[in-house]
Structures are given as C-alpha cells and as structure tokens.
PDB file of C-alpha atoms in Angstrom:
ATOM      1  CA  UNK A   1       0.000   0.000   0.000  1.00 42.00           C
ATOM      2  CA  UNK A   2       1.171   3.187  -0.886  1.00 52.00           C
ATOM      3  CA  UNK A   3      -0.319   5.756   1.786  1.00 69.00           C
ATOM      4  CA  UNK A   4      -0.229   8.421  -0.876  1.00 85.00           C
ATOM      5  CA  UNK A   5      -2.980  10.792   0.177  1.00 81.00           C
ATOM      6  CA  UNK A   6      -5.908  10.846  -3.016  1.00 77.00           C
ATOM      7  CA  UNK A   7      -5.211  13.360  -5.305  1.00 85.00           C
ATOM      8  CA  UNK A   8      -1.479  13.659  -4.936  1.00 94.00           C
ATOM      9  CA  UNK A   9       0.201  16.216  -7.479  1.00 97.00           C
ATOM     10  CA  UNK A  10       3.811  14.910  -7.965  1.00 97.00           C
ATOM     11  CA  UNK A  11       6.108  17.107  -9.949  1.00 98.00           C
ATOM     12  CA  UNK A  12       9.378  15.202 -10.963  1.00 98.00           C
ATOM     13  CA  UNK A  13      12.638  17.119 -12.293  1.00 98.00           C
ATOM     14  CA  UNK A  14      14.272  15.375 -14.775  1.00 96.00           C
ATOM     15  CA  UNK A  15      11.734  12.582 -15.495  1.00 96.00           C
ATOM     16  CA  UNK A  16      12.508  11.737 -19.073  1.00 94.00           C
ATOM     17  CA  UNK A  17      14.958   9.158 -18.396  1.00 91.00           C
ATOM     18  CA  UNK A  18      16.415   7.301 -16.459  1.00 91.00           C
ATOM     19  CA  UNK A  19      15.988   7.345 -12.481  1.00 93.00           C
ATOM     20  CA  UNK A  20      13.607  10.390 -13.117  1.00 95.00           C
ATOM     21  CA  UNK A  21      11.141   8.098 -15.580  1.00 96.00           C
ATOM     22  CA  UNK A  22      10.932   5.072 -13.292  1.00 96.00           C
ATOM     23  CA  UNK A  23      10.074   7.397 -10.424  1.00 97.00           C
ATOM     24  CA  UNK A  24       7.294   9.576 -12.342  1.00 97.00           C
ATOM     25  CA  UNK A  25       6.317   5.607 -13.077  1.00 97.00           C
ATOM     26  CA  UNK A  26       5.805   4.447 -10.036  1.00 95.00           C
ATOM     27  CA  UNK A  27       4.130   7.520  -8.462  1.00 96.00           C
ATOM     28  CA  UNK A  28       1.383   7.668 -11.535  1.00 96.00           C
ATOM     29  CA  UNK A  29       1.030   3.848 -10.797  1.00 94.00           C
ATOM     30  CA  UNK A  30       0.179   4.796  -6.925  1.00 93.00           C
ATOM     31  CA  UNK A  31      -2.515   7.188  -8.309  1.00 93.00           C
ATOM     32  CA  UNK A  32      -0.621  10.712  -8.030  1.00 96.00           C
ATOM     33  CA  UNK A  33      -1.111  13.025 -10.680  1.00 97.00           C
ATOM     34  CA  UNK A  34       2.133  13.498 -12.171  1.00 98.00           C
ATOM     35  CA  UNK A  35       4.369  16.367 -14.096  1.00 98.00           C
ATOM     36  CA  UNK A  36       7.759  15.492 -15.782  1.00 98.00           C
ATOM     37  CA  UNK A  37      10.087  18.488 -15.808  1.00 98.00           C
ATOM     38  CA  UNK A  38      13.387  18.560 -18.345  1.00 97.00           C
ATOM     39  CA  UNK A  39      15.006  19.921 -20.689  1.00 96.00           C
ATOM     40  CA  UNK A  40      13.720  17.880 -24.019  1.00 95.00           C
ATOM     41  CA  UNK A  41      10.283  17.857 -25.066  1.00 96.00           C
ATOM     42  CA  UNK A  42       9.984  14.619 -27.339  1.00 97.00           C
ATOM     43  CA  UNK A  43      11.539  12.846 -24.407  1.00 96.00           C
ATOM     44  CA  UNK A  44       9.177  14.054 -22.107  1.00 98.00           C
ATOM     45  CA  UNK A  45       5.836  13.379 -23.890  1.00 97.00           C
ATOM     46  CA  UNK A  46       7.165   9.904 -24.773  1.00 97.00           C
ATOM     47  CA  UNK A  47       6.679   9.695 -21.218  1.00 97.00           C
ATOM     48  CA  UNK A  48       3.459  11.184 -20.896  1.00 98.00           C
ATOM     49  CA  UNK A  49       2.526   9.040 -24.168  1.00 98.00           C
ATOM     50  CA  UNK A  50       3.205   5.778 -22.222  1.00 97.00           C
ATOM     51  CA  UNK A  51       0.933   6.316 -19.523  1.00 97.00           C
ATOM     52  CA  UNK A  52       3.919   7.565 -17.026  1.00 97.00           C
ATOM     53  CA  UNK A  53       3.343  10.721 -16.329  1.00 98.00           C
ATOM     54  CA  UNK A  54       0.058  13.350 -17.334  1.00 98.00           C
ATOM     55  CA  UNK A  55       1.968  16.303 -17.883  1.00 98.00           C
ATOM     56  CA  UNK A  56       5.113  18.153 -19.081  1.00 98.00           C
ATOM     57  CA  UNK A  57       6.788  21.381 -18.238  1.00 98.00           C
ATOM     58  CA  UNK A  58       9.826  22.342 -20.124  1.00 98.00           C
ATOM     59  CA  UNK A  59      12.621  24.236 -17.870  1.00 98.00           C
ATOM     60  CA  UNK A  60      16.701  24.099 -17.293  1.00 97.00           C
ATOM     61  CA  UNK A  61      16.423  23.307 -13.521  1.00 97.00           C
ATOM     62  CA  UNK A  62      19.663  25.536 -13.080  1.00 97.00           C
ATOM     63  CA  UNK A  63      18.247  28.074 -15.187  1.00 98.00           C
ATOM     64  CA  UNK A  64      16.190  30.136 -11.611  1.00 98.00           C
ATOM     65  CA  UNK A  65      13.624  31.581 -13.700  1.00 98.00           C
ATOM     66  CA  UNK A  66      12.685  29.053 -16.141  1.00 98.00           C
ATOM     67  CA  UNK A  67      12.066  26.810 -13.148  1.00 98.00           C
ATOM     68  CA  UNK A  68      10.162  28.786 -11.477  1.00 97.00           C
ATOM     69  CA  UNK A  69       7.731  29.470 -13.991  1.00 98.00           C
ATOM     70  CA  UNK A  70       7.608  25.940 -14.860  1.00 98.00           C
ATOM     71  CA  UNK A  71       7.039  24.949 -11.767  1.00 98.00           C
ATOM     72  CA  UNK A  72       4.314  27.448 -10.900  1.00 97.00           C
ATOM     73  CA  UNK A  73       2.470  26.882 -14.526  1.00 97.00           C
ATOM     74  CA  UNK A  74       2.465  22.862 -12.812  1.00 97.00           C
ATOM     75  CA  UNK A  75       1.100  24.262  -9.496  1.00 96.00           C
ATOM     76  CA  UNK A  76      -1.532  26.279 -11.098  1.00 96.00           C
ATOM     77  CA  UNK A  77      -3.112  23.165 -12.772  1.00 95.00           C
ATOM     78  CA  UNK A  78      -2.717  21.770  -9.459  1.00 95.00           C
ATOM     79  CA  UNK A  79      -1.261  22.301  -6.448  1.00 95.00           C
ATOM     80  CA  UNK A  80       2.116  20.439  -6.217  1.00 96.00           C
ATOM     81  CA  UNK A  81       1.602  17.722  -2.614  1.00 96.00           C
ATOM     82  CA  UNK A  82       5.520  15.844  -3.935  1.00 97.00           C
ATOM     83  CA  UNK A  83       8.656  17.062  -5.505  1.00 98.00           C
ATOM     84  CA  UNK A  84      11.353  14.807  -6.158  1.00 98.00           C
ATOM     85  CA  UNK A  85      14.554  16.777  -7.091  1.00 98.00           C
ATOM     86  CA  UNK A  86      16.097  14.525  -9.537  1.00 96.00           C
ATOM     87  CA  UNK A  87      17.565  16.298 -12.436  1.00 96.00           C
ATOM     88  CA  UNK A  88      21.376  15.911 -12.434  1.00 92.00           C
ATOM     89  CA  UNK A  89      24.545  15.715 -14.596  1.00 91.00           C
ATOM     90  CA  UNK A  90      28.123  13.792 -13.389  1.00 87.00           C
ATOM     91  CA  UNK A  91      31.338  14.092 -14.857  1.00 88.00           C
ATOM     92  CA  UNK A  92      34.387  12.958 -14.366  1.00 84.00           C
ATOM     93  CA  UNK A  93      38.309  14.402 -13.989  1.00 90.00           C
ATOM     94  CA  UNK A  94      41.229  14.077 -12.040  1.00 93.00           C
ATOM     95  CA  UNK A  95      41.366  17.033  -9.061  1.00 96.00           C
ATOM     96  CA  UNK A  96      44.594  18.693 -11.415  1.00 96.00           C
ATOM     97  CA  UNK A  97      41.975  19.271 -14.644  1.00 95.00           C
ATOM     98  CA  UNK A  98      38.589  19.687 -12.555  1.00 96.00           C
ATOM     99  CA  UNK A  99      38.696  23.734 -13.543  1.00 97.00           C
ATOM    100  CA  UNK A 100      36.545  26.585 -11.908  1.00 98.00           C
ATOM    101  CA  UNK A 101      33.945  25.775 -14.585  1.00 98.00           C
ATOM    102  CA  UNK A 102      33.426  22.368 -14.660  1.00 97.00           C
ATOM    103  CA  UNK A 103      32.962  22.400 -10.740  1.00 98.00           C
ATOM    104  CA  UNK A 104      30.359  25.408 -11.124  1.00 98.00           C
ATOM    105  CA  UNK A 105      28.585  23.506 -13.949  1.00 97.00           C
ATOM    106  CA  UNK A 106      28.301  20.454 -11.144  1.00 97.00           C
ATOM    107  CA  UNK A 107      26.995  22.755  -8.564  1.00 98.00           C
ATOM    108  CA  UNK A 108      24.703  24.610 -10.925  1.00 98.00           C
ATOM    109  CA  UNK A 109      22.775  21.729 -11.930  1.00 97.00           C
ATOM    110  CA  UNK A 110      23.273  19.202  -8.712  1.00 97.00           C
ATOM    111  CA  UNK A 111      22.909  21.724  -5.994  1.00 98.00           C
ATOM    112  CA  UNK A 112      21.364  24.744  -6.967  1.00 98.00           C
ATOM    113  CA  UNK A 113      18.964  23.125  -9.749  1.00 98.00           C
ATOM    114  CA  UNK A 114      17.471  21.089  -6.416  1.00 98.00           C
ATOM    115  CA  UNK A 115      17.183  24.737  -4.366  1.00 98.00           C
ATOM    116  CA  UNK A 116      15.510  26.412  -7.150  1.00 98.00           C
ATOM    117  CA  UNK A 117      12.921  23.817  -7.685  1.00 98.00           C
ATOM    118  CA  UNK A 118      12.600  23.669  -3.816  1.00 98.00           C
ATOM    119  CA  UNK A 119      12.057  27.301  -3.580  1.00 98.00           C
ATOM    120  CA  UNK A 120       9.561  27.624  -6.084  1.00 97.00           C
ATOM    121  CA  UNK A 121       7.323  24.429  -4.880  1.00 97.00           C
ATOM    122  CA  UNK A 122       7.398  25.703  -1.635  1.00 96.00           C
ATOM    123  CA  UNK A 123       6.018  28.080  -0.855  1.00 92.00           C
ATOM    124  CA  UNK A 124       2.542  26.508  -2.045  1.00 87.00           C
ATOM    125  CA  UNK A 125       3.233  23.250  -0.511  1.00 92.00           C
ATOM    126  CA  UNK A 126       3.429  25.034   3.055  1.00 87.00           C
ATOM    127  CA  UNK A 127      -0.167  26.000   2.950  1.00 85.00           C
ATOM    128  CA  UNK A 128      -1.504  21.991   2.394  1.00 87.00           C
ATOM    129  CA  UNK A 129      -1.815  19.416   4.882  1.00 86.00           C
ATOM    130  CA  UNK A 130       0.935  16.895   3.253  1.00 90.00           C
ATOM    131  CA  UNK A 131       4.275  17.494   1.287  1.00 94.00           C
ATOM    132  CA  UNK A 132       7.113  15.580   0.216  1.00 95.00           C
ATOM    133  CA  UNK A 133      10.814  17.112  -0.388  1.00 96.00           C
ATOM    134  CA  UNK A 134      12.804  14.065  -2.330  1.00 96.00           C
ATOM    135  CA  UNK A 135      15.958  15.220  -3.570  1.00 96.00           C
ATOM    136  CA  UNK A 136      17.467  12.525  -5.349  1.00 95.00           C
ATOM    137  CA  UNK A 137      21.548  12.540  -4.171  1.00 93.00           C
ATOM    138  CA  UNK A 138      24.456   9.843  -4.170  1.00 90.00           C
ATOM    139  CA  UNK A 139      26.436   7.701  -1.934  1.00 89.00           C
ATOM    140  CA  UNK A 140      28.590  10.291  -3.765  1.00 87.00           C
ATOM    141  CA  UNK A 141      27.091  13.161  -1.114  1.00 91.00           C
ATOM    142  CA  UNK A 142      27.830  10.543   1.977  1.00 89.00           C
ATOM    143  CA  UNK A 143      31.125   9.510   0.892  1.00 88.00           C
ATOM    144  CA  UNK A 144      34.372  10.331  -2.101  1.00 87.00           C
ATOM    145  CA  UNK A 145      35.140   9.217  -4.728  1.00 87.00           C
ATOM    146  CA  UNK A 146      37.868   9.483  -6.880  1.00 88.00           C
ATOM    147  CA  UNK A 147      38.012  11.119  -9.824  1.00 88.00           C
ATOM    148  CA  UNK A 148      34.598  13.089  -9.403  1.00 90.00           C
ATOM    149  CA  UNK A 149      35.154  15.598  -6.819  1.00 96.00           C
ATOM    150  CA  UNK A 150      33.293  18.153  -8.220  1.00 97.00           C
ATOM    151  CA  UNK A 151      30.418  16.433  -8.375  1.00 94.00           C
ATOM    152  CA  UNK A 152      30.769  15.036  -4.917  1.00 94.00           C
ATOM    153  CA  UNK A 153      31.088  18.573  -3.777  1.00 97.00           C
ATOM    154  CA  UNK A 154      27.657  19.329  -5.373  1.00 97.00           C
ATOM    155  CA  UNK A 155      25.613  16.080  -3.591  1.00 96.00           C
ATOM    156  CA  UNK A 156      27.256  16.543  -0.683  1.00 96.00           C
ATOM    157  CA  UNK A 157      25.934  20.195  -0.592  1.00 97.00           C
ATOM    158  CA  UNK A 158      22.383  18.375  -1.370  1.00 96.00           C
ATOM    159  CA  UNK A 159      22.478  16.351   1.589  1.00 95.00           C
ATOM    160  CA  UNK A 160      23.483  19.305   3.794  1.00 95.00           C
ATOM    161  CA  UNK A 161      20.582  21.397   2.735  1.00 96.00           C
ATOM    162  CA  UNK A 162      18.194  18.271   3.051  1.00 95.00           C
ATOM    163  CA  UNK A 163      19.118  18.051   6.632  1.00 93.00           C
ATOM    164  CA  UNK A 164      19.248  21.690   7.154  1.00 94.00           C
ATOM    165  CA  UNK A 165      15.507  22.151   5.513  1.00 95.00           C
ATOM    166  CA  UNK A 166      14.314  19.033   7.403  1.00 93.00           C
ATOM    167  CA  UNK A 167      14.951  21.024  10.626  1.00 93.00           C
ATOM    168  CA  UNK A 168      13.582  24.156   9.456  1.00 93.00           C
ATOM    169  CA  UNK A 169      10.502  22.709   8.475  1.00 93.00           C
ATOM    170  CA  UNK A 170       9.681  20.090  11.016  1.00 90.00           C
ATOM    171  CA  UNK A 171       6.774  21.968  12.437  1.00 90.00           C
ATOM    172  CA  UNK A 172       5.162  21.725   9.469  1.00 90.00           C
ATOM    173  CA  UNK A 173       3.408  18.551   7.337  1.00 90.00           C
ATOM    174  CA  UNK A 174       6.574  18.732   5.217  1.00 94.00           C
ATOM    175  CA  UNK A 175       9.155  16.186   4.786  1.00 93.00           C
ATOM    176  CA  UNK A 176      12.643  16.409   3.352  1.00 94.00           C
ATOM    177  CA  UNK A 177      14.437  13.698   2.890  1.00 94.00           C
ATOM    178  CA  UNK A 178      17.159  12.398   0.585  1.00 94.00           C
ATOM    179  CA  UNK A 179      17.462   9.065  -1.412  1.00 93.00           C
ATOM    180  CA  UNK A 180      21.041   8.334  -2.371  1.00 90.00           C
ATOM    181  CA  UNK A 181      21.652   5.646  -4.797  1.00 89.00           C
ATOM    182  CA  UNK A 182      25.186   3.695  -5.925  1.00 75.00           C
ATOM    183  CA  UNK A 183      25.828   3.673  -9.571  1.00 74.00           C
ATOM    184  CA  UNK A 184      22.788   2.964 -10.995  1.00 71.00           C
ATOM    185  CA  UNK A 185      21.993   1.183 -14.393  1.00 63.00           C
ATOM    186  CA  UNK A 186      21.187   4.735 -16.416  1.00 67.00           C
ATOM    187  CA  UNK A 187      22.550   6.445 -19.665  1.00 68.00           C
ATOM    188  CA  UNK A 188      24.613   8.221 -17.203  1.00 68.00           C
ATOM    189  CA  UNK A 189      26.470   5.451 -15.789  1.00 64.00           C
ATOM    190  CA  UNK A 190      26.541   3.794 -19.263  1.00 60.00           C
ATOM    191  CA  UNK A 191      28.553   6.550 -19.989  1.00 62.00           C
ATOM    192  CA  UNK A 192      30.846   5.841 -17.463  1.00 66.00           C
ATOM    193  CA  UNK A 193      31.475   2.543 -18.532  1.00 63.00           C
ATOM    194  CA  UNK A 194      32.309   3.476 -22.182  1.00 70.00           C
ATOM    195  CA  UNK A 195      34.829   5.821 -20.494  1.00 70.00           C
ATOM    196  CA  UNK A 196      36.506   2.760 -18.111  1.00 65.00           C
ATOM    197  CA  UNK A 197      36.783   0.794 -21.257  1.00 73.00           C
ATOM    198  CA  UNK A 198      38.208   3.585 -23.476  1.00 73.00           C
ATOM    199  CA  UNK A 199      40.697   4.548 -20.645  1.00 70.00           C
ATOM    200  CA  UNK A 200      41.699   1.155 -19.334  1.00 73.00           C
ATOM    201  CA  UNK A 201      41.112  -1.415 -21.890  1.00 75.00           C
ATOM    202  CA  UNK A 202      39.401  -3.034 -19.539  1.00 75.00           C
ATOM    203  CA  UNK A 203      35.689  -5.131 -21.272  1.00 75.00           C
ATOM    204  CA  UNK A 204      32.442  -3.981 -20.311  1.00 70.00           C
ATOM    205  CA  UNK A 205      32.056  -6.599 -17.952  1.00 74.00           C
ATOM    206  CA  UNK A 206      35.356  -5.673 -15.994  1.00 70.00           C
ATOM    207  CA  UNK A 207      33.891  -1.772 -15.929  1.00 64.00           C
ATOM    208  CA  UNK A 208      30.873  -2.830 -14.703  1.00 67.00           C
ATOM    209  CA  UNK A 209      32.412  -4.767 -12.054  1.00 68.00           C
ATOM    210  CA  UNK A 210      34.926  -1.720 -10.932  1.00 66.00           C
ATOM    211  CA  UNK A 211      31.991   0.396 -10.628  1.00 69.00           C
ATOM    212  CA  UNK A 212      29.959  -2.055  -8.908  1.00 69.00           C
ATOM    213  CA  UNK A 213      32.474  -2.744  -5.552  1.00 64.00           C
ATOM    214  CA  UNK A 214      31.629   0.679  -4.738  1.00 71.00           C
ATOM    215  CA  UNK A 215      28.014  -0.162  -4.088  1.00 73.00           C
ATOM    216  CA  UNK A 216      26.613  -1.798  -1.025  1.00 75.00           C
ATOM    217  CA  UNK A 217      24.961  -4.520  -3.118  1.00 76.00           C
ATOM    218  CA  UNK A 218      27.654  -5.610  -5.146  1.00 76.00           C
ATOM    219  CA  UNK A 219      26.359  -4.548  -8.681  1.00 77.00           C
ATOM    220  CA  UNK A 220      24.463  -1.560 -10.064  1.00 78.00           C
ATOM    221  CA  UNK A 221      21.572  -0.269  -8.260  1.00 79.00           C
ATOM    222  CA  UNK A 222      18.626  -0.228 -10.832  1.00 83.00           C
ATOM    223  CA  UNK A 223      16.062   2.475 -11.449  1.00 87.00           C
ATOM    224  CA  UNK A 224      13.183   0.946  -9.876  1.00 89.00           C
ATOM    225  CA  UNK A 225      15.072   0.050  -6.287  1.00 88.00           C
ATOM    226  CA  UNK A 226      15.039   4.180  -6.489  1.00 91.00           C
ATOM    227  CA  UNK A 227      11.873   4.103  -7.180  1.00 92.00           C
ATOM    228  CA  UNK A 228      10.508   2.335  -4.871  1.00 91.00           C
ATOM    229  CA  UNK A 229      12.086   4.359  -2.007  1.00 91.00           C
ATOM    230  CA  UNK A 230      10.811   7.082  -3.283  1.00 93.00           C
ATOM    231  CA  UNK A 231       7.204   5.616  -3.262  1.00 93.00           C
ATOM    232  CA  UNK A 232       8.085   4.771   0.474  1.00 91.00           C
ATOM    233  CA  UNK A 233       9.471   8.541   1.422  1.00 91.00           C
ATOM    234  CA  UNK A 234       6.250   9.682  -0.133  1.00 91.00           C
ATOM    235  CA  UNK A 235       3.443   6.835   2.055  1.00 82.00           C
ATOM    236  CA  UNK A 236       3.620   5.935   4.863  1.00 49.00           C
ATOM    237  CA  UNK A 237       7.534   5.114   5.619  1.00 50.00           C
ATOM    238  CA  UNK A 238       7.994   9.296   5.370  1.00 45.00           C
ATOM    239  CA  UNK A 239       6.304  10.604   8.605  1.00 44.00           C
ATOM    240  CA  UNK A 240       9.256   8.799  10.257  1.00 40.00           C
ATOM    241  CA  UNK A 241      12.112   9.392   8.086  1.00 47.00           C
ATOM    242  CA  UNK A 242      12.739  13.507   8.343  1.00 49.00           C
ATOM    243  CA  UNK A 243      16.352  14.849   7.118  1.00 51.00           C
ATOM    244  CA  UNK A 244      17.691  11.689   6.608  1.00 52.00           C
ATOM    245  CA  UNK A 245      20.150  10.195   3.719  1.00 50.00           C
ATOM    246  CA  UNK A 246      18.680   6.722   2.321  1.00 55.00           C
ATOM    247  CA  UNK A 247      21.266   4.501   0.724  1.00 46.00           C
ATOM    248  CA  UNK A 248      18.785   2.528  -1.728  1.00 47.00           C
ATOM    249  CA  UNK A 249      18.702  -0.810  -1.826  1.00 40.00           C
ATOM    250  CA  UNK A 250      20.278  -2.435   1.722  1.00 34.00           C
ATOM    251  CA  UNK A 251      23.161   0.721   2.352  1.00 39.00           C
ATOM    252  CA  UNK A 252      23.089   2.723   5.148  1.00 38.00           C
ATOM    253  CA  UNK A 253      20.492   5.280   6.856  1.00 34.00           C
TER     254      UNK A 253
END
C-alpha cells in the first residue's frame, strides 16, 4: 500500500529518463497526478505518451527563472503535494583538470537546480496538509570518490541542505528527505562505462564490475530500487524518516 494521500500532485525534475522516468512511473502507478520536468520535449511526452506521467513542463532546472515558472504553470493546474529533485549531470576528472567551470557547472545543476525547484514548490506546498521534499543525491554526497570531486562537492551540498531544511521545516506537514543511490543502471552510468573501457582497456564486464564494488549490493543499483524508495518517502515510511540520507537498496540510513 502506498499511503499516498488521493489526489497527490507529484512534480518530478528530470523525469525523461532514467531514475527520473521510473520514479514519475511508479508515483502515476500509486494514483498521483504526475508532471515530468526537463530539458527535451519529445523525451518528455514519450513519457506522458506511455501512460507515465500526465503532464510536461519544459525548464533548465539551473536556469532560476525558467524553473520557477515551470514549476508554478504545474502548481496552477494543481497544487504540487511531492517534488522529487532529480535532475542531475556527473562528470568525471582528475582534481589537477577539474577547472573553476566544470565544478560550477556540477553545482549549478546538482545543488542549486534542487534549491531552485525547492524554492519555487514551496512556498505553495506550506499552505496543504501533506508534502514531500525528495531530492534525489548519491552515496557520492555521503562519501568520495575518486576522480569526481566536483560532483561530490555538489551532492554533498544536497544532503546538507536536506538536513538543514528538514529542521527548518519540522513543524510543518513537510518532509525532506534524501534518497542516495550507488551507480545505478542509467545512460549516465553507461557513460561511465564506455569511459573505463576507453581509458583502461578493460571489457564492459570488468567496468561494470569496478563500478559495482563501490556499491553496497555488489552490482548496479537499478532504477526501480530508487523508485521504490521514493514511493516509500512519499506513504507511509515518510512521517518517520525527516532529514535523513537513504542509501537505496540495503546501504546505510
């Protein structure tokens, strides 16, 4: 059962792919109304044309204004009861060639693409009875890694402000929590693979392997483990879960 109160407007940030699709997914599945937020429109109404979503904004999440008239053109059709923070990029560099701009083009997107989405949801959200604040993060934002520290920076600013909101709004029906996954089985980590292989020599099974010691499981976390938790955070596992940093799938809270 999902607990998800009738009626439920979900708004998910990058939900054309990826970690964002499965968990726009599972939410419509559990009977929320749901809006898919990115960058690509064909993307997005492919998932609105399988029966995944209802809706589609178009916005750059690091892009303050666009957001926030995306997100308040969502509210106005309904008011938003769930956001889940989810848009993100990774790359990946050695420390010596990680330059001012690639680590402001991590925190632009990681970090302040999940405030500006918070801040414009918000607001509304603090006037209903029930709201969810999911930012999707990364064992990344509990622990280093090598060769990403820029975008390890970014998530572990997204956990900070998860715990820092949690407190702030504890009075208050809201939630915030954080759901941090291993390497997952996405485009983005494919990519990361093709870059092991190209680097090392190494086959795709070997890359798969090096990337999956890192994760509590032993292999790559898949969307719908994500999903799931995110289903969870949003019924009836959230009243009791404020502020905190869920590894998915068996890793730590």
């Amino acid at each position: 059962m999902s607990g998800l109160p009738r009626s439920s407007h979900a708004l998910v940030t990058g939900g054309g792919r990826g970690i964002g699709r499965a968990i726009a997914a599972e939410l419509a599945r559990a009977g929320a109304t749901v809006t898919v937020l990115g960058r690509q429109r064909a993307t997005l109404d492919e998932v609105v044309g399988a029966g995944q979503a209802h809706f589609a904004e178009i916005a750059d999440v690091a892009d303050r204004a666009a957001i926030g008239a995306a997100i308040a053109k969502a509210a106005a059709r309904q008011p938003i009861d769930i956001l889940v923070a989810n848009a993100g990029i990774a790359e990946s560099a050695p420390f010596a060639k990680s330059d001012a701009v690639l680590f402001q083009r991590m925190m632009d997107v990681n970090f302040m693409g999940v405030v500006h989405s918070i801040q414009a949801a918000l607001p509304s959200m603090k006037d209903r009875p029930y709201g969810r604040i999911i930012a999707i993060a990364s064992t990344a934002g509990l622990k280093g890694y090598a060769y990403v520290s820029a975008y390890s920076a970014a998530k572990h600013a997204v956990i900070g402000l998860v715990r820092s909101l949690a407190l702030e709004l504890a009075h208050t029906g809201i939630t915030v929590n954080a759901v941090c996954p291993g390497f997952t089985d996405t485009d983005l980590v494919a990519g990361s693979i093709e870059t092991i292989m190209k680097k090392t020599g190494r086959s795709r099974e070997q890359a798969i392997a090096e990337l999956s010691k890192h994760n509590p499981q032993g292999r790559l976390v898949s969307p719908q483990e994500v999903a799931d938790t995110v289903l969870w955070l949003c019924g009836g596992g959230a009243g009791a879960i404020t502020g905190q940093a869920i590894a998915v799938a068996g890793g730590e809270i």
